[in-house]
Amino acid sequence: NKSHKSEYQVSFYGGEPLLNMDLIKKVVDYIESFSFEKINIVFAMTTNGILLQKHAEYLAEKDFRLLVSLDGNEKHNCYRVFRNDKPAFDTIIKNINYVKDNYPVFFEKRVNFNSVLNNKSSVSEVYSFFKKEFNKHTAITEINADGIKAEKKKEFLKIYKNFNENLLQSEDYAQIEKENYLSLPKQVEVSNFIINQTNNSFHSYGELLNNNHICKMTGTCYPLAKKYLTAKGKILACQNVDHKYSFGNVTDSSVNLDLEGVANSYNDYCMKLQKMCFKCYNNKTCDQCFYFLNIKDEKPICDGFMNEKEFKSFISSRVESIEEKPYIYSDAISKSQTTK
């Protein structure tokens, strides 16, 4: 599309991507060897920060968007350890401060943080740590429960902590909400609700051209709307999807992508959920990705299904939030980066 300056982001994930810096440099060099008149390519990376100091100069030079995984102070970060069980906190902090001191503009503009809430931390303490140490906010997420084996559930629950429950217990709840409201899980849900309810709002020209006012079943992205390549060459819908749902693979000599097979599997998954979707009261604004269901089962169960009572409660809670904070609407729309 040549009608405007499009921005495409090439992101590197792990494991730990900085362990293979040679490959990253080859990818960057390859992309920069082209002359794009209408496309702006930006690079991004999620890193644990262990090798950050070693490669800081290159990352700053290429203006990488960095997301550093750090759960807070030394106590909060206690589950992130080296293979010998030695805490990684001191090394990570040393590296972050190196970037902060030597590349201050890059640090201010491009370095952000992600923290995982656990039984050793609290929302209030984590926010306070990042504000005091780096004058930044961090995105706080709960520990991902996907794929937990039944026999490990008790062990998992020992370290799990619910974000909303913990936030409401914070003495400085009002201040945290004021400074970070668009990144809080509840507000993210409300923002997504607003965007989904805006019928003339689309994330890309592909969505606009394919929409035709037809309800797309489930909240699953259109096939290949996003593209994610694993270290072993598998092509996935995104970085969060199980490798068994691979669309194809990339080898040294070819890209193997069965487009008809991708379409058939997508349609097959939709057909499995069809009856349930038609009965669901939230089918027009669903955000449930079917790759996170047992979609290969003969009769998968949708976790996002809503009956009439559940849907009324869902709508009521979102509308109440918007009535309480009207500015959420305009902020959500402006930050959605949609094409209308």
GROMACS .gro file of N, CA and C in nm, residues 115-208:
model
  282
  115SER      N    1   0.685  -0.669   3.398
  115SER     CA    2   0.701  -0.740   3.526
  115SER      C    3   0.591  -0.843   3.542
  116VAL      N    4   0.627  -0.957   3.599
  116VAL     CA    5   0.530  -1.063   3.626
  116VAL      C    6   0.501  -1.064   3.776
  117LEU      N    7   0.375  -1.047   3.809
  117LEU     CA    8   0.333  -1.045   3.949
  117LEU      C    9   0.344  -1.185   4.009
  118ASN      N   10   0.395  -1.195   4.131
  118ASN     CA   11   0.407  -1.326   4.196
  118ASN      C   12   0.386  -1.312   4.346
  119ASN      N   13   0.397  -1.422   4.418
  119ASN     CA   14   0.368  -1.421   4.562
  119ASN      C   15   0.472  -1.346   4.644
  120LYS      N   16   0.581  -1.304   4.582
  120LYS     CA   17   0.684  -1.228   4.653
  120LYS      C   18   0.671  -1.077   4.627
  121SER      N   19   0.574  -1.037   4.546
  121SER     CA   20   0.562  -0.896   4.509
  121SER      C   21   0.420  -0.847   4.525
  122SER      N   22   0.401  -0.718   4.506
  122SER     CA   23   0.268  -0.658   4.504
  122SER      C   24   0.267  -0.550   4.397
  123VAL      N   25   0.148  -0.519   4.348
  123VAL     CA   26   0.136  -0.418   4.243
  123VAL      C   27   0.195  -0.285   4.289
  124SER      N   28   0.162  -0.245   4.410
  124SER     CA   29   0.208  -0.118   4.464
  124SER      C   30   0.360  -0.113   4.475
  125GLU      N   31   0.419  -0.219   4.529
  125GLU     CA   32   0.565  -0.223   4.547
  125GLU      C   33   0.638  -0.220   4.414
  126VAL      N   34   0.586  -0.293   4.316
  126VAL     CA   35   0.652  -0.300   4.185
  126VAL      C   36   0.647  -0.164   4.116
  127TYR      N   37   0.530  -0.100   4.115
  127TYR     CA   38   0.519   0.032   4.055
  127TYR      C   39   0.613   0.131   4.122
  128SER      N   40   0.618   0.126   4.255
  128SER     CA   41   0.704   0.218   4.331
  128SER      C   42   0.851   0.198   4.297
  129PHE      N   43   0.892   0.072   4.282
  129PHE     CA   44   1.031   0.042   4.250
  129PHE      C   45   1.073   0.105   4.118
  130PHE      N   46   0.994   0.087   4.014
  130PHE     CA   47   1.032   0.138   3.882
  130PHE      C   48   1.024   0.290   3.875
  131LYS      N   49   0.930   0.347   3.948
  131LYS     CA   50   0.919   0.492   3.950
  131LYS      C   51   1.040   0.554   4.020
  132LYS      N   52   1.082   0.493   4.130
  132LYS     CA   53   1.195   0.545   4.207
  132LYS      C   54   1.328   0.520   4.136
  133GLU      N   55   1.348   0.401   4.084
  133GLU     CA   56   1.476   0.364   4.024
  133GLU      C   57   1.499   0.423   3.885
  134PHE      N   58   1.393   0.424   3.803
  134PHE     CA   59   1.412   0.462   3.662
  134PHE      C   60   1.316   0.571   3.614
  135ASN      N   61   1.229   0.618   3.704
  135ASN     CA   62   1.126   0.716   3.667
  135ASN      C   63   1.044   0.667   3.548
  136LYS      N   64   1.010   0.539   3.552
  136LYS     CA   65   0.931   0.476   3.446
  136LYS      C   66   0.821   0.391   3.507
  137HIS      N   67   0.722   0.364   3.425
  137HIS     CA   68   0.618   0.269   3.465
  137HIS      C   69   0.651   0.134   3.402
  138THR      N   70   0.598   0.028   3.459
  138THR     CA   71   0.618  -0.104   3.403
  138THR      C   72   0.482  -0.168   3.374
  139ALA      N   73   0.477  -0.250   3.272
  139ALA     CA   74   0.356  -0.330   3.246
  139ALA      C   75   0.360  -0.451   3.338
  140ILE      N   76   0.258  -0.469   3.419
  140ILE     CA   77   0.254  -0.582   3.511
  140ILE      C   78   0.153  -0.684   3.462
  141THR      N   79   0.198  -0.808   3.448
  141THR     CA   80   0.110  -0.915   3.403
  141THR      C   81   0.107  -1.027   3.507
  142GLU      N   82   0.004  -1.108   3.501
  142GLU     CA   83  -0.004  -1.225   3.588
  142GLU      C   84   0.075  -1.339   3.525
  143ILE      N   85   0.115  -1.435   3.607
  143ILE     CA   86   0.183  -1.553   3.555
  143ILE      C   87   0.088  -1.628   3.462
  144ASN      N   88   0.136  -1.663   3.344
  144ASN     CA   89   0.054  -1.731   3.244
  144ASN      C   90   0.020  -1.872   3.289
  145ALA      N   91  -0.109  -1.902   3.293
  145ALA     CA   92  -0.154  -2.033   3.340
  145ALA      C   93  -0.172  -2.134   3.227
  146ASP      N   94  -0.153  -2.090   3.101
  146ASP     CA   95  -0.173  -2.180   2.988
  146ASP      C   96  -0.073  -2.295   2.991
  147GLY      N   97  -0.122  -2.416   2.971
  147GLY     CA   98  -0.035  -2.532   2.959
  147GLY      C   99   0.013  -2.590   3.090
  148ILE      N  100  -0.041  -2.543   3.204
  148ILE     CA  101   0.001  -2.597   3.333
  148ILE      C  102  -0.053  -2.740   3.348
  149LYS      N  103   0.036  -2.834   3.378
  149LYS     CA  104  -0.006  -2.972   3.397
  149LYS      C  105  -0.088  -2.984   3.525
  150ALA      N  106  -0.185  -3.076   3.526
  150ALA     CA  107  -0.274  -3.092   3.640
  150ALA      C  108  -0.198  -3.118   3.769
  151GLU      N  109  -0.091  -3.199   3.761
  151GLU     CA  110  -0.014  -3.233   3.880
  151GLU      C  111   0.072  -3.117   3.930
  152LYS      N  112   0.084  -3.011   3.848
  152LYS     CA  113   0.164  -2.895   3.888
  152LYS      C  114   0.078  -2.776   3.930
  153LYS      N  115  -0.056  -2.793   3.929
  153LYS     CA  116  -0.147  -2.683   3.959
  153LYS      C  117  -0.123  -2.626   4.099
  154LYS      N  118  -0.106  -2.712   4.200
  154LYS     CA  119  -0.086  -2.665   4.337
  154LYS      C  120   0.041  -2.584   4.348
  155GLU      N  121   0.147  -2.632   4.283
  155GLU     CA  122   0.275  -2.561   4.286
  155GLU      C  123   0.262  -2.425   4.218
  156PHE      N  124   0.187  -2.422   4.108
  156PHE     CA  125   0.164  -2.298   4.034
  156PHE      C  126   0.088  -2.196   4.120
  157LEU      N  127  -0.015  -2.243   4.189
  157LEU     CA  128  -0.098  -2.153   4.269
  157LEU      C  129  -0.023  -2.092   4.387
  158LYS      N  130   0.086  -2.156   4.429
  158LYS     CA  131   0.166  -2.103   4.539
  158LYS      C  132   0.234  -1.971   4.501
  159ILE      N  133   0.270  -1.958   4.373
  159ILE     CA  134   0.340  -1.837   4.331
  159ILE      C  135   0.251  -1.740   4.253
  160TYR      N  136   0.128  -1.781   4.220
  160TYR     CA  137   0.036  -1.697   4.143
  160TYR      C  138  -0.027  -1.591   4.232
  161LYS      N  139  -0.047  -1.471   4.175
  161LYS     CA  140  -0.118  -1.364   4.245
  161LYS      C  141  -0.206  -1.290   4.145
  162ASN      N  142  -0.332  -1.266   4.184
  162ASN     CA  143  -0.427  -1.199   4.097
  162ASN      C  144  -0.401  -1.048   4.097
  163PHE      N  145  -0.389  -0.990   3.978
  163PHE     CA  146  -0.355  -0.849   3.966
  163PHE      C  147  -0.462  -0.758   4.025
  164ASN      N  148  -0.587  -0.773   3.981
  164ASN     CA  149  -0.693  -0.683   4.023
  164ASN      C  150  -0.718  -0.689   4.173
  165GLU      N  151  -0.718  -0.810   4.228
  165GLU     CA  152  -0.739  -0.825   4.372
  165GLU      C  153  -0.628  -0.757   4.450
  166ASN      N  154  -0.504  -0.775   4.406
  166ASN     CA  155  -0.390  -0.715   4.475
  166ASN      C  156  -0.389  -0.563   4.461
  167LEU      N  157  -0.427  -0.513   4.343
  167LEU     CA  158  -0.431  -0.368   4.321
  167LEU      C  159  -0.533  -0.302   4.414
  168LEU      N  160  -0.649  -0.363   4.430
  168LEU     CA  161  -0.754  -0.305   4.515
  168LEU      C  162  -0.713  -0.301   4.662
  169GLN      N  163  -0.617  -0.384   4.699
  169GLN     CA  164  -0.569  -0.385   4.837
  169GLN      C  165  -0.461  -0.279   4.862
  170SER      N  166  -0.416  -0.213   4.756
  170SER     CA  167  -0.307  -0.116   4.768
  170SER      C  168  -0.356   0.014   4.831
  171GLU      N  169  -0.278   0.068   4.922
  171GLU     CA  170  -0.313   0.196   4.983
  171GLU      C  171  -0.309   0.309   4.882
  172ASP      N  172  -0.219   0.301   4.785
  172ASP     CA  173  -0.206   0.405   4.684
  172ASP      C  174  -0.276   0.366   4.553
  173TYR      N  175  -0.385   0.292   4.566
  173TYR     CA  176  -0.461   0.244   4.450
  173TYR      C  177  -0.500   0.358   4.357
  174ALA      N  178  -0.552   0.466   4.412
  174ALA     CA  179  -0.601   0.578   4.331
  174ALA      C  180  -0.488   0.639   4.248
  175GLN      N  181  -0.370   0.654   4.308
  175GLN     CA  182  -0.257   0.713   4.238
  175GLN      C  183  -0.206   0.622   4.127
  176ILE      N  184  -0.198   0.492   4.156
  176ILE     CA  185  -0.154   0.395   4.055
  176ILE      C  186  -0.250   0.394   3.937
  177GLU      N  187  -0.379   0.395   3.967
  177GLU     CA  188  -0.480   0.393   3.861
  177GLU      C  189  -0.472   0.520   3.777
  178LYS      N  190  -0.451   0.634   3.842
  178LYS     CA  191  -0.444   0.761   3.771
  178LYS      C  192  -0.327   0.766   3.675
  179GLU      N  193  -0.211   0.715   3.718
  179GLU     CA  194  -0.089   0.724   3.638
  179GLU      C  195  -0.078   0.615   3.532
  180ASN      N  196  -0.149   0.504   3.553
  180ASN     CA  197  -0.130   0.388   3.465
  180ASN      C  198  -0.260   0.329   3.412
  181TYR      N  199  -0.367   0.408   3.413
  181TYR     CA  200  -0.499   0.348   3.392
  181TYR      C  201  -0.512   0.272   3.261
  182LEU      N  202  -0.448   0.319   3.153
  182LEU     CA  203  -0.464   0.250   3.025
  182LEU      C  204  -0.388   0.118   3.016
  183SER      N  205  -0.295   0.095   3.109
  183SER     CA  206  -0.220  -0.030   3.107
  183SER      C  207  -0.270  -0.130   3.211
  184LEU      N  208  -0.367  -0.089   3.294
  184LEU     CA  209  -0.422  -0.180   3.394
  184LEU      C  210  -0.513  -0.281   3.326
  185PRO      N  211  -0.510  -0.407   3.369
  185PRO     CA  212  -0.589  -0.512   3.302
  185PRO      C  213  -0.736  -0.476   3.282
  186LYS      N  214  -0.798  -0.419   3.386
  186LYS     CA  215  -0.941  -0.385   3.374
  186LYS      C  216  -0.962  -0.279   3.267
  187GLN      N  217  -0.874  -0.178   3.265
  187GLN     CA  218  -0.889  -0.071   3.168
  187GLN      C  219  -0.856  -0.118   3.027
  188VAL      N  220  -0.762  -0.212   3.017
  188VAL     CA  221  -0.731  -0.271   2.886
  188VAL      C  222  -0.855  -0.342   2.832
  189GLU      N  223  -0.926  -0.414   2.920
  189GLU     CA  224  -1.048  -0.482   2.880
  189GLU      C  225  -1.153  -0.382   2.831
  190VAL      N  226  -1.166  -0.270   2.903
  190VAL     CA  227  -1.263  -0.167   2.864
  190VAL      C  228  -1.221  -0.103   2.732
  191SER      N  229  -1.091  -0.075   2.717
  191SER     CA  230  -1.041  -0.015   2.592
  191SER      C  231  -1.068  -0.107   2.473
  192ASN      N  232  -1.041  -0.237   2.491
  192ASN     CA  233  -1.068  -0.334   2.383
  192ASN      C  234  -1.216  -0.339   2.350
  193PHE      N  235  -1.299  -0.329   2.453
  193PHE     CA  236  -1.444  -0.328   2.433
  193PHE      C  237  -1.485  -0.207   2.349
  194ILE      N  238  -1.429  -0.090   2.380
  194ILE     CA  239  -1.460   0.033   2.306
  194ILE      C  240  -1.419   0.017   2.160
  195ILE      N  241  -1.298  -0.032   2.137
  195ILE     CA  242  -1.247  -0.046   2.000
  195ILE      C  243  -1.332  -0.146   1.921
  196ASN      N  244  -1.367  -0.258   1.986
  196ASN     CA  245  -1.448  -0.360   1.919
  196ASN      C  246  -1.588  -0.310   1.887
  197GLN      N  247  -1.639  -0.217   1.969
  197GLN     CA  248  -1.773  -0.164   1.948
  197GLN      C  249  -1.777  -0.054   1.843
  198THR      N  250  -1.659  -0.005   1.803
  198THR     CA  251  -1.653   0.101   1.703
  198THR      C  252  -1.658   0.036   1.565
  199ASN      N  253  -1.777   0.027   1.509
  199ASN     CA  254  -1.798  -0.056   1.391
  199ASN      C  255  -1.724  -0.009   1.266
  200ASN      N  256  -1.687   0.121   1.260
  200ASN     CA  257  -1.616   0.169   1.141
  200ASN      C  258  -1.466   0.182   1.167
  201SER      N  259  -1.417   0.103   1.261
  201SER     CA  260  -1.276   0.110   1.298
  201SER      C  261  -1.206  -0.020   1.261
  202PHE      N  262  -1.092  -0.009   1.189
  202PHE     CA  263  -1.021  -0.127   1.143
  202PHE      C  264  -0.872  -0.112   1.171
  203HIS      N  265  -0.806  -0.221   1.200
  203HIS     CA  266  -0.664  -0.219   1.232
  203HIS      C  267  -0.576  -0.216   1.107
  204SER      N  268  -0.631  -0.250   0.992
  204SER     CA  269  -0.552  -0.252   0.869
  204SER      C  270  -0.646  -0.245   0.749
  205TYR      N  271  -0.589  -0.215   0.633
  205TYR     CA  272  -0.670  -0.213   0.512
  205TYR      C  273  -0.721  -0.353   0.478
  206GLY      N  274  -0.644  -0.455   0.517
  206GLY     CA  275  -0.688  -0.593   0.494
  206GLY      C  276  -0.819  -0.621   0.566
  207GLU      N  277  -0.829  -0.576   0.691
  207GLU     CA  278  -0.952  -0.595   0.768
  207GLU      C  279  -1.067  -0.517   0.703
  208LEU      N  280  -1.038  -0.396   0.658
  208LEU     CA  281  -1.142  -0.314   0.595
  208LEU      C  282  -1.198  -0.381   0.471
   0.00000   0.00000   0.00000
